[in-house]
CSV table of C-alpha atoms in Angstrom, one decimal:
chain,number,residue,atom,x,y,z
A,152,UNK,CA,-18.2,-4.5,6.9
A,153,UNK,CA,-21.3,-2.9,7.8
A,154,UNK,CA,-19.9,0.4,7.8
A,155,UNK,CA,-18.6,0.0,4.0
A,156,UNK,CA,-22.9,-1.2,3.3
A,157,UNK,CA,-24.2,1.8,5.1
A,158,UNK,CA,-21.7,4.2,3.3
A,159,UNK,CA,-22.5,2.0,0.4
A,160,UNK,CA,-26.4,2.8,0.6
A,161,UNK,CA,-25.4,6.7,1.2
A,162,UNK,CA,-23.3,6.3,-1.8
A,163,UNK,CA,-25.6,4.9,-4.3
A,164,UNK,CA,-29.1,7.4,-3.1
A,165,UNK,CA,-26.7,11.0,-3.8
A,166,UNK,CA,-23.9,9.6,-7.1
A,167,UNK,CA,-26.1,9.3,-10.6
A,168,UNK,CA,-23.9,6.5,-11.8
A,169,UNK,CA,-26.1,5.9,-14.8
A,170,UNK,CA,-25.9,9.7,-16.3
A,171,UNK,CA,-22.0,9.7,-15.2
A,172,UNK,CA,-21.4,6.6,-17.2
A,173,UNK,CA,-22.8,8.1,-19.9
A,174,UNK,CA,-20.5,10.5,-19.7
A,175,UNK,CA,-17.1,8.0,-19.5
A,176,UNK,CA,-18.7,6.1,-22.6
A,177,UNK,CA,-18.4,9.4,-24.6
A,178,UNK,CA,-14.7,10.6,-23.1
A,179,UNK,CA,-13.5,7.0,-23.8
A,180,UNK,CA,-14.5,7.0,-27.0
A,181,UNK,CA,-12.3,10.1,-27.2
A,182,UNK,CA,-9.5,8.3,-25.8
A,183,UNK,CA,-9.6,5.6,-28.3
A,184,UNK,CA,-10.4,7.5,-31.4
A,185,UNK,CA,-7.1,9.7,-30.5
A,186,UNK,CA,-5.0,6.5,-30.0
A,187,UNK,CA,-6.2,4.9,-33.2
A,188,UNK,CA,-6.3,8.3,-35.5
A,189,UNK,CA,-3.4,10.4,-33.9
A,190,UNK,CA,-0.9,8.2,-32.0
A,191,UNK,CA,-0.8,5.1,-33.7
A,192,UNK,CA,-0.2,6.0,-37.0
A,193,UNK,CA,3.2,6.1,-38.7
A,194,UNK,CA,3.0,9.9,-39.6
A,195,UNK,CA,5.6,12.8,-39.4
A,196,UNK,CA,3.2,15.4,-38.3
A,197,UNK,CA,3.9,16.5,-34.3
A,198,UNK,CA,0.6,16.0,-32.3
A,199,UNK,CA,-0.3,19.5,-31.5
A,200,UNK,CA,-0.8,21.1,-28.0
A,201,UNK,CA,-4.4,21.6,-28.2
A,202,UNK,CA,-4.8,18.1,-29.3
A,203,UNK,CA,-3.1,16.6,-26.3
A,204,UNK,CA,-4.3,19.0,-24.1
A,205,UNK,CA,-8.2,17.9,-24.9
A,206,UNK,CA,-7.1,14.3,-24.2
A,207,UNK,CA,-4.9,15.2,-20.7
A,208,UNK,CA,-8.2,16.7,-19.5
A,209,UNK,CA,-9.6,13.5,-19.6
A,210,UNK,CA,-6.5,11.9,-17.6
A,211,UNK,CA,-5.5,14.1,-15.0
A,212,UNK,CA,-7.9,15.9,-12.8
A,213,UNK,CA,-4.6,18.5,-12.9
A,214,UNK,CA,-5.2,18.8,-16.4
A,215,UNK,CA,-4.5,23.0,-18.1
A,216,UNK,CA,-8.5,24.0,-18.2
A,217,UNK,CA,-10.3,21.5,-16.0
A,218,UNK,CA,-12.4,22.7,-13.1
A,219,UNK,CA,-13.9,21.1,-10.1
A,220,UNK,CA,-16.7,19.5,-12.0
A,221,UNK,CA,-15.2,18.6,-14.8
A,222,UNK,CA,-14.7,14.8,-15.1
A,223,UNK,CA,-11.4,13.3,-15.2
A,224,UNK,CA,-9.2,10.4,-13.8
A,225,UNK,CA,-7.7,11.3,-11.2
A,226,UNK,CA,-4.8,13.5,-10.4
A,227,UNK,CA,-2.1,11.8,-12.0
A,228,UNK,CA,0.7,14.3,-10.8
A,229,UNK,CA,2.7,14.3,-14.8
A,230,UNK,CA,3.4,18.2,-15.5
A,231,UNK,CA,1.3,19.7,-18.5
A,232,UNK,CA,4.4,19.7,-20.8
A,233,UNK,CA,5.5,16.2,-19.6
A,234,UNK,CA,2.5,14.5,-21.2
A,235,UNK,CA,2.5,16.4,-24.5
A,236,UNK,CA,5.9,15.3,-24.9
A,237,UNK,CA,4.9,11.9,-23.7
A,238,UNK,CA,2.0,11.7,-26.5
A,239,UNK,CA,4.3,12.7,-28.7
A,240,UNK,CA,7.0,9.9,-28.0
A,241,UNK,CA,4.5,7.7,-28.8
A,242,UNK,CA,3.4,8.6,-31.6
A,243,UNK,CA,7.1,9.3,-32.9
A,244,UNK,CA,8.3,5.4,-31.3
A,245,UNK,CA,5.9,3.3,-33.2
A,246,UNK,CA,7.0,0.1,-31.0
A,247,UNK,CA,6.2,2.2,-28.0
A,248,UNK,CA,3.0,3.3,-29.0
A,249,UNK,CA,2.1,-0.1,-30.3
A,250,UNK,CA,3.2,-1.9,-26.9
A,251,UNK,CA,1.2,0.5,-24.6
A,252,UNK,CA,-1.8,0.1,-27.0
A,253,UNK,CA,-1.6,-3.4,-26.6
A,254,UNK,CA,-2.0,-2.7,-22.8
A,255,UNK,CA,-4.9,-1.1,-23.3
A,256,UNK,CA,-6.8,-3.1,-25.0
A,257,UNK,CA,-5.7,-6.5,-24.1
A,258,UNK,CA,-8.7,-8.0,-22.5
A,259,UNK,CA,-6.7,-11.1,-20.5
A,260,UNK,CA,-5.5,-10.5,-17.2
A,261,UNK,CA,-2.5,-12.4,-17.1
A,262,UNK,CA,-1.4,-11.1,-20.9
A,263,UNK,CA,-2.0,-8.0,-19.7
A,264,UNK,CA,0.1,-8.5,-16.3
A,265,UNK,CA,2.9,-9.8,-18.8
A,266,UNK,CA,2.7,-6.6,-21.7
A,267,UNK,CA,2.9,-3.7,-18.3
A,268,UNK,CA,6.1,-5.6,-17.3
A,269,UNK,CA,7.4,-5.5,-21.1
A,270,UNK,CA,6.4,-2.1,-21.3
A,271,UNK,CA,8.7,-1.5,-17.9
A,272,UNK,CA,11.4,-3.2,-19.2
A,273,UNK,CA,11.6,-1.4,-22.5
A,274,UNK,CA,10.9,2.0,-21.2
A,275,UNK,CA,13.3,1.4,-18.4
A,276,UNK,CA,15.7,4.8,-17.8
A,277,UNK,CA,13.8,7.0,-19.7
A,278,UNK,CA,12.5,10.0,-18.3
A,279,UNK,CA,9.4,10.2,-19.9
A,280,UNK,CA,6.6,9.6,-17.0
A,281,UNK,CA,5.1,6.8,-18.6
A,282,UNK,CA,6.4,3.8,-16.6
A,283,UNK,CA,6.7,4.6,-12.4
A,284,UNK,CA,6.1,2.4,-9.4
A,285,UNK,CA,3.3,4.0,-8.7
A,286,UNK,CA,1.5,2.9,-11.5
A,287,UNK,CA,-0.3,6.4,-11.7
A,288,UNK,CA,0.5,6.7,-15.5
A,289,UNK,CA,-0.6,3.4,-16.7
A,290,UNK,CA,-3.1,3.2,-14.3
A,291,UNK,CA,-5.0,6.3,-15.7
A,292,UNK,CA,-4.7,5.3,-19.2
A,293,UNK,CA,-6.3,2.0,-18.3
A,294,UNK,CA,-9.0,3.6,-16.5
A,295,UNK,CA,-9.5,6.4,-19.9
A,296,UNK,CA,-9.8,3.5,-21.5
A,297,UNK,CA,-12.1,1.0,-20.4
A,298,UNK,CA,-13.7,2.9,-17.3
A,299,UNK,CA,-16.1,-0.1,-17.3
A,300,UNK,CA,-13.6,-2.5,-16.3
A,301,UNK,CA,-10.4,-0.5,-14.9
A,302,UNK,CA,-10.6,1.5,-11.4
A,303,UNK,CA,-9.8,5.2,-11.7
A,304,UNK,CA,-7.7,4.1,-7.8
A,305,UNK,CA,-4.6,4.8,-9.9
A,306,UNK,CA,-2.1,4.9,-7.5
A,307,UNK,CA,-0.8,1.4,-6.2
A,308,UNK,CA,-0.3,2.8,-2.6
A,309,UNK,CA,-3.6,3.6,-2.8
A,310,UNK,CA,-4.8,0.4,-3.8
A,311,UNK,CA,-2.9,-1.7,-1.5
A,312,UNK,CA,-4.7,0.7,1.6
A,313,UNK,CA,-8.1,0.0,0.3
A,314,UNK,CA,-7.3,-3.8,0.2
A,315,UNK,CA,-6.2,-3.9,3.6
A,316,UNK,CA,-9.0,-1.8,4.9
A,317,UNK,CA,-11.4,-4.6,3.4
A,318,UNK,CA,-9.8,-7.1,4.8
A,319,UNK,CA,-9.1,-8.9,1.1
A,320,UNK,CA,-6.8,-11.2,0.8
A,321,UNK,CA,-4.1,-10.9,-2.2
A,322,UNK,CA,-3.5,-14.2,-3.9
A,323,UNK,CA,0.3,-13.3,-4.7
A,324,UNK,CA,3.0,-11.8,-2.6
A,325,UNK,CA,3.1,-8.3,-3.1
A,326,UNK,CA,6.9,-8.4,-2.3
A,327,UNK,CA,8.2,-10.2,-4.8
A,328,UNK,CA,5.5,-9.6,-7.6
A,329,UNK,CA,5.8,-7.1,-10.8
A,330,UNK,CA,4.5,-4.5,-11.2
A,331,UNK,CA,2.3,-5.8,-14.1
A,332,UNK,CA,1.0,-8.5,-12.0
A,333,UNK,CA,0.4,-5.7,-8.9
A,334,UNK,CA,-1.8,-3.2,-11.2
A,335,UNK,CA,-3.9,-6.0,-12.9
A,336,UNK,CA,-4.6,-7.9,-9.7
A,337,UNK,CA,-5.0,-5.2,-7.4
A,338,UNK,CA,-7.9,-4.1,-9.7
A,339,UNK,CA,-9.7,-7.5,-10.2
A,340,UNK,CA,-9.6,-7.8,-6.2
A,341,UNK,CA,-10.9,-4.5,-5.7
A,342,UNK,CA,-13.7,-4.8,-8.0
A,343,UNK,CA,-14.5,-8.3,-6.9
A,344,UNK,CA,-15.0,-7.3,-3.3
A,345,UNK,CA,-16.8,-4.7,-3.8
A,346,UNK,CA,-19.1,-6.2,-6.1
A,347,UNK,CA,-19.4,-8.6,-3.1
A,348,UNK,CA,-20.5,-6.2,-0.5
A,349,UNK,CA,-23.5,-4.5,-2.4
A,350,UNK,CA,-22.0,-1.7,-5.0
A,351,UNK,CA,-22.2,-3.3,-8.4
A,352,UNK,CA,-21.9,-0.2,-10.7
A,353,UNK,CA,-18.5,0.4,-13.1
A,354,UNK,CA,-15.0,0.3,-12.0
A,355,UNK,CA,-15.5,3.9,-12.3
A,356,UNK,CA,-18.3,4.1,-10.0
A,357,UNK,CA,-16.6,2.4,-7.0
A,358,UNK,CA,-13.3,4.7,-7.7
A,359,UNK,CA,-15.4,7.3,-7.3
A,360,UNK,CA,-16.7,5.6,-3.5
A,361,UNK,CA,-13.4,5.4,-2.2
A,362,UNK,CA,-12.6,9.1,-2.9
A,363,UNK,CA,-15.7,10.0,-1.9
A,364,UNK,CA,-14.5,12.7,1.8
A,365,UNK,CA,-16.3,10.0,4.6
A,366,UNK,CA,-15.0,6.7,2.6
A,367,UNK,CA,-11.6,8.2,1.9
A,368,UNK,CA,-10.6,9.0,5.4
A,369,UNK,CA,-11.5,5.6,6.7
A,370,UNK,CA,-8.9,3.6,4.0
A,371,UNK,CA,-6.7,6.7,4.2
A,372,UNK,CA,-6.5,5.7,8.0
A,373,UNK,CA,-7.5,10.1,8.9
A,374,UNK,CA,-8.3,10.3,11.9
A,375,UNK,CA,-8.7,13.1,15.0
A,376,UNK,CA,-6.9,12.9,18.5
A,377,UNK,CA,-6.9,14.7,21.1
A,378,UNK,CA,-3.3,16.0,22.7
A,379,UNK,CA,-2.7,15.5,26.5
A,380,UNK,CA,-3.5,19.3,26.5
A,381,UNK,CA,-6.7,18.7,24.5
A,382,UNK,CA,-6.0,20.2,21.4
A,383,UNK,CA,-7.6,17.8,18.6
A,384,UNK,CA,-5.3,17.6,15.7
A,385,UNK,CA,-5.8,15.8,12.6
A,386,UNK,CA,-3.3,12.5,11.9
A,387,UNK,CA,-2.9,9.9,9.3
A,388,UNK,CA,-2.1,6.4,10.1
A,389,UNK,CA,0.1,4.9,6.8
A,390,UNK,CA,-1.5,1.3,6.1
A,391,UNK,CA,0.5,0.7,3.3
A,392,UNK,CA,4.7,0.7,2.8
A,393,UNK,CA,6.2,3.5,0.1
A,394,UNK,CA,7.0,1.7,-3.2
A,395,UNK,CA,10.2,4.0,-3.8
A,396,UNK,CA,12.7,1.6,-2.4
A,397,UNK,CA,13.9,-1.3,-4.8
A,398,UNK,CA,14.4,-5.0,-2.4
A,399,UNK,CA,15.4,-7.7,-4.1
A,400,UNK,CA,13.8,-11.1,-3.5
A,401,UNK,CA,16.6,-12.6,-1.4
A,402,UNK,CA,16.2,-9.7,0.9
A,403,UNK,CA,12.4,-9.9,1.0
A,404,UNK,CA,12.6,-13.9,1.7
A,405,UNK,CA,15.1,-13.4,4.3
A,406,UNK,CA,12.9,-11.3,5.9
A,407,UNK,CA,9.9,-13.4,5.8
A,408,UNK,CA,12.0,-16.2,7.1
A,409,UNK,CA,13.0,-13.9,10.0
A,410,UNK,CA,8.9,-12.9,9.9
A,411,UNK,CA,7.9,-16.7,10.6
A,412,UNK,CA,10.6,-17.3,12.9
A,413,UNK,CA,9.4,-14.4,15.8
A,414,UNK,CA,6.4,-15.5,15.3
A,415,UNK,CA,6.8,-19.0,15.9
A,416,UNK,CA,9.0,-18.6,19.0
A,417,UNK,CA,6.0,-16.6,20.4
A,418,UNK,CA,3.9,-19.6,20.1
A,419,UNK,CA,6.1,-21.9,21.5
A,420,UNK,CA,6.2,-19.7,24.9
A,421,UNK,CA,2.8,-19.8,25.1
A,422,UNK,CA,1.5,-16.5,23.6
A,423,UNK,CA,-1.4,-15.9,20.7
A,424,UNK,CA,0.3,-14.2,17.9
A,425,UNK,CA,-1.1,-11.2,15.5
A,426,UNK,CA,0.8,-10.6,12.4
A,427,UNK,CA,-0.8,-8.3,9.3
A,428,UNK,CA,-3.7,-9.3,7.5
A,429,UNK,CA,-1.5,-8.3,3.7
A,430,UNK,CA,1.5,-10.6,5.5
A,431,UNK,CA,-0.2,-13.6,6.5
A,432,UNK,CA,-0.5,-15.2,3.2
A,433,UNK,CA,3.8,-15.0,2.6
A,434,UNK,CA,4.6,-15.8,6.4
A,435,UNK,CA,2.5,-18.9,7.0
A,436,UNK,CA,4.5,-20.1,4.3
A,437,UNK,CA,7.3,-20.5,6.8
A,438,UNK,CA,5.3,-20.5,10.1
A,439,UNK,CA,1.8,-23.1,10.7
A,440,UNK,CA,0.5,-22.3,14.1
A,441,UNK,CA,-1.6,-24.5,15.5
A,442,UNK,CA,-5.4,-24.1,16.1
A,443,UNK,CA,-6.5,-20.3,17.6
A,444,UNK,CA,-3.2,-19.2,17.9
A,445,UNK,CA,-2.8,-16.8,15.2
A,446,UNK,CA,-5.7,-14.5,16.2
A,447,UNK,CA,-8.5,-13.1,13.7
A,448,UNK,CA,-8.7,-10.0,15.5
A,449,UNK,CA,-7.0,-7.8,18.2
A,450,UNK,CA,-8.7,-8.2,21.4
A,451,UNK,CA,-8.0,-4.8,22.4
A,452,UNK,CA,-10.4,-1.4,22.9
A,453,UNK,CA,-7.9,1.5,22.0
A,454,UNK,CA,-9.4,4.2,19.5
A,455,UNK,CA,-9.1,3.9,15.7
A,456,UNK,CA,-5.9,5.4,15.3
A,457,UNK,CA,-4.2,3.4,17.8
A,458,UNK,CA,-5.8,-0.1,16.1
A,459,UNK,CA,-4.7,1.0,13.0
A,460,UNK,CA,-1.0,1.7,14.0
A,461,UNK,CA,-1.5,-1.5,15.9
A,462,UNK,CA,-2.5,-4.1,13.2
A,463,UNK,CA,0.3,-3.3,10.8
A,464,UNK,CA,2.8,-4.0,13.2
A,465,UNK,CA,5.0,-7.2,11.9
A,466,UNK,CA,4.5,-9.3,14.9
A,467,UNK,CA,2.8,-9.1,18.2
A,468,UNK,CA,2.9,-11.1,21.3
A,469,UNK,CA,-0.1,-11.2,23.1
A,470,UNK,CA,-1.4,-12.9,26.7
A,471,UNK,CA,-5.0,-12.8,27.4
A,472,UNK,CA,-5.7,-9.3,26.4
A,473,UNK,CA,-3.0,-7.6,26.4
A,474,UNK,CA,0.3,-6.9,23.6
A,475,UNK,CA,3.7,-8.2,25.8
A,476,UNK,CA,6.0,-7.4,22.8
A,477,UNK,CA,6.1,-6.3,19.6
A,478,UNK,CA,8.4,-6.8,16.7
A,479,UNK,CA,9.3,-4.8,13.3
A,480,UNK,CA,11.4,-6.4,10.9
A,481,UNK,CA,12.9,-4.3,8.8
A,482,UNK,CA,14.9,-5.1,5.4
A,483,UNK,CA,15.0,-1.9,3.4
A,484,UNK,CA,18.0,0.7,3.7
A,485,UNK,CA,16.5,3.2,5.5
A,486,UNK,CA,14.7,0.9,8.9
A,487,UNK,CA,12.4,3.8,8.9
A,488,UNK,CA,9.1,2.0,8.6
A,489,UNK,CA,9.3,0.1,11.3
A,490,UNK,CA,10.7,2.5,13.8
A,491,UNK,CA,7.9,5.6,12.5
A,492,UNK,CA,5.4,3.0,13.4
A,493,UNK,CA,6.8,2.1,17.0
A,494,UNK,CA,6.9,6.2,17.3
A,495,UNK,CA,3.5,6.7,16.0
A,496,UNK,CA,2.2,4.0,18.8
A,497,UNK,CA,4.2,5.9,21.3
A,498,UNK,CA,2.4,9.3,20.4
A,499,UNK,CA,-0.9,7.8,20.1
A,500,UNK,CA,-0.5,6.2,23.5
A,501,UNK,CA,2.1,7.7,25.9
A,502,UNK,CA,1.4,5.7,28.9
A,503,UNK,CA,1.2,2.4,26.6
A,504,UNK,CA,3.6,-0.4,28.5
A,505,UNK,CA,5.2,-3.4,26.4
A,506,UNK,CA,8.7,-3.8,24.7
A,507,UNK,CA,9.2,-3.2,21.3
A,508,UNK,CA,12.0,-4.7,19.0
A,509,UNK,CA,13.5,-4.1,16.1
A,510,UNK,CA,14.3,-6.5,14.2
A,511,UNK,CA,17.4,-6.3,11.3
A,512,UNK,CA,20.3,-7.7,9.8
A,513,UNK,CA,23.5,-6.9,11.8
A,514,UNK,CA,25.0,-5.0,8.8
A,515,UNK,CA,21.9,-2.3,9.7
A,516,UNK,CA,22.9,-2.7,13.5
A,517,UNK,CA,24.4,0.9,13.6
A,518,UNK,CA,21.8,2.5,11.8
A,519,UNK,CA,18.8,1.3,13.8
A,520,UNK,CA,20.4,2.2,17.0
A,521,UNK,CA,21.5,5.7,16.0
A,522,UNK,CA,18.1,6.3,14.4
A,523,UNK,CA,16.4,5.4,17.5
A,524,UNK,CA,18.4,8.1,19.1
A,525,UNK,CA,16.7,11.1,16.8
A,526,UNK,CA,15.7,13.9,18.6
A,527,UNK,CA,11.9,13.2,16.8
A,528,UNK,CA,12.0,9.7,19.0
A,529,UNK,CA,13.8,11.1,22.1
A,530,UNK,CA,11.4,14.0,22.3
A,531,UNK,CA,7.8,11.9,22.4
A,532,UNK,CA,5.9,13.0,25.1
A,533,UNK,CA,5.8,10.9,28.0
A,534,UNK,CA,9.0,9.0,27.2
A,535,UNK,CA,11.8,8.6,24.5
A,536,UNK,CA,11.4,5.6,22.2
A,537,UNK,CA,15.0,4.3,23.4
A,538,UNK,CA,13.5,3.1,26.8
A,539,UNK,CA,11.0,0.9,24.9
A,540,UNK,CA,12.1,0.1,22.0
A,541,UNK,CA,15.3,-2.6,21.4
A,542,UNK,CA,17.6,-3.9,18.7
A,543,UNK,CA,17.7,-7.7,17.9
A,544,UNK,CA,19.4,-9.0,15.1
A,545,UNK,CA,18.8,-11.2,12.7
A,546,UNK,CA,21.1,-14.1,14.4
A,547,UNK,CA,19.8,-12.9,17.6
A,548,UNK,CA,16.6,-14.2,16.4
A,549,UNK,CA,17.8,-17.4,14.8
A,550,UNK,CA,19.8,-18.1,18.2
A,551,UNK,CA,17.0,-17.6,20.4
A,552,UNK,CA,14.8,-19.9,18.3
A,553,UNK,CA,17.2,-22.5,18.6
A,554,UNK,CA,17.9,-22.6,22.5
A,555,UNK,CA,16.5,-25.9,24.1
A,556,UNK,CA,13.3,-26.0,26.1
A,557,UNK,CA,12.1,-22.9,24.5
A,558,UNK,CA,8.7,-23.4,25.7
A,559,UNK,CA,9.8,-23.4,29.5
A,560,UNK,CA,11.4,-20.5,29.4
A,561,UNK,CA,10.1,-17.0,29.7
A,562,UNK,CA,9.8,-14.4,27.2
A,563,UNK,CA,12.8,-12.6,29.1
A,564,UNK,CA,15.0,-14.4,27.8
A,565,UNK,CA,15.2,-11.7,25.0
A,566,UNK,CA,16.4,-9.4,27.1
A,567,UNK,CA,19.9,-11.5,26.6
A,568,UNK,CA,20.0,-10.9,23.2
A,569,UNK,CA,18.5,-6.9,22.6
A,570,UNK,CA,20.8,-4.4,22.3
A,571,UNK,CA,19.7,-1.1,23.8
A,572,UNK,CA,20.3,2.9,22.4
A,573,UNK,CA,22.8,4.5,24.2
């Protein structure tokens, strides 16, 4: 965390938070003053373009007029027309209008959790770019609204990065909670910890640190490497999953289950065990190690990108200093996650030597093992992903972690049970 107080300190002597929250106090004043005198009331009259348009210019950096240093949101990626006719729907569906100003201006955390989901429910199917699992639409009225107390970090995906980079913990299970419960939450933690480290200016103020060029490439996990031929290029390392793909909670469960279960027949043949700082609070849950096994942090000295890539890998079996296997487990449709990752350590480090596995229900048993056949996998340079990387299932797992004198045997005993791309 020193880093984050020196960039803090750099922060703080070049932003004028005072004069630019001046500045929000006046364009959320706006913002209320249209809700109460244009949306909310039960008139006939359409809201006019130029209206809305003086009130998107607030919201969305994107926004028909605004220029670089013009203050807005954030870029909130609803088309022009798309929010006129959103601003209209609500001002045209009183209930709708009345539900998301009671978003707005509900001051409880946990009524306000409950109302987002309500809103999601009710607005569910329509094509109107108010409700999304990004949370980018809700997320910037919230922040027009009370830029005080809302983060202008509008995206969820965005959110979750910055948590992990800060190493907070989330007091719920991302998983298996709503979305209301995901936007309201993700903002108190945010806020908290940075009011912990040193920056203790508006929500609006520390959105503006995090997309500030040197802060944002740390969360955004940017990063520059050099090719075996020396050619730096630019790459991103992903800390947090895409939110486009629906699990339902038996699957997630399942998976934590299966999560727990790697990790504790690691222990029990004598390894340390690393599993993902956002994963730790679900999968201990199922899994208690005893005393220093589940390690703090990755004794390991590979470069930034590498660690990065590293840590968010499901489970890891170390010895001593050094990774022996690691383990994805995937539950979503595609098993993409966990196999880009495995590629993405491959790239970084073509000479790297462990086994990795992935791990997934025997219904996705064709699709992992064609998929680690793509010409993008076959083609990393050094070696093709197929002669590292393994498929175990889900009874494999349950199998292994049920064979007697576990803790004599050797971790090879895997190699009984993986199932290899041919």
């Amino acid at each position: 965390m020193q880093n984050v107080t020196a960039l803090i300190n750099t922060f703080q002597s070049r932003y004028h938070a005072e004069e630019k929250d001046r500045v929000w106090e006046r364009l959320s004043h706006k913002i209320r003053t249209f809700w109460q005198e244009r949306v909310l009331p039960n008139t006939h009259d359409a809201l006019s373009d130029a209206e809305c348009d003086e009130i998107i210019r607030i919201l969305d950096r994107n926004g028909k007029g605004n220029t670089k240093s013009d203050e807005a949101v954030a870029r909130v990626m609803v088309p022009q027309g798309a929010w006129r006719r959103m601003f209209n729907e609500l001002h045209s569906n009183s209930a709708l209008g009345q539900l998301v100003h009671a978003v707005l201006s509900e001051t409880d955390d946990r009524r306000k959790a409950a109302l987002i989901d309500d809103l999601y429910r009710k607005n569910e199917g329509q094509r109107n770019n108010l409700t999304g699992p990004s949370g980018n639409t809700i997320g910037a009225f919230l922040a027009a609204y009370d830029p005080v107390n809302n983060l202008s970090i509008i995206s969820l995906k965005d959110r979750r990065a910055i948590i992990e980079f800060l190493g907070l913990s989330t007091p719920f299970d991302w998983a298996a909670s709503s979305i209301g419960t995901r936007i309201v939450e993700t903002n108190k933690i945010i806020l908290q910890g940075m009011r912990r480290l040193g920056l203790l200016g508006s929500a609006r103020t520390i959105g503006v640190f995090f997309y500030s060029p040197d802060v944002k490439a740390l969360w955004k996990g940017e990063d520059t490497v050099k090719r075996t031929d020396k050619t730096a290029v630019s790459v991103v390392v992903p800390t947090a999953p895409d939110e486009e793909e629906e699990v339902n909670a038996d699957t997630i469960r399942e998976s934590m289950q299966i999560q727990g279960l790697v990790a504790r027949i690691g222990e029990t043949m004598g390894f340390r065990i690393w599993l993902p700082r956002a994963d730790r609070g679900r999968v201990l849950k199922v899994w208690q190690p005893e005393p220093d096994v589940l390690l703090d942090d990755l004794p390991l000295n590979y470069d930034s990108s590498t660690m990065k890539t590293v840590e968010q890998i499901d489970v890891l079996w170390l010895r001593k200093r050094s990774i022996v296997r690691a383990f994805e487990v995937e539950h979503t449709t595609s098993v993409y996650s966990g196999l880009l990752r495995m590629a993405d350590l491959v790239a970084l480090q073509p000479n790297i030597s462990l086994k990795l596995h992935i791990v997934a229900p025997i219904e996705k048993r064709e699709k992992v093992l064609q998929e680690i056949m793509r010409p993008v996998f076959s083609l990393l340079e050094g070696r093709a992903l197929k002669e590292m990387c393994t498929y175990l299932s889900y009874d494999h797992i349950k199998n292994i972690g049920e064979l007697r004198h576990l803790g004599r045997m050797s971790d090879e005993v895997i190699e009984d049970y993986e199932e290899i791309a041919e």
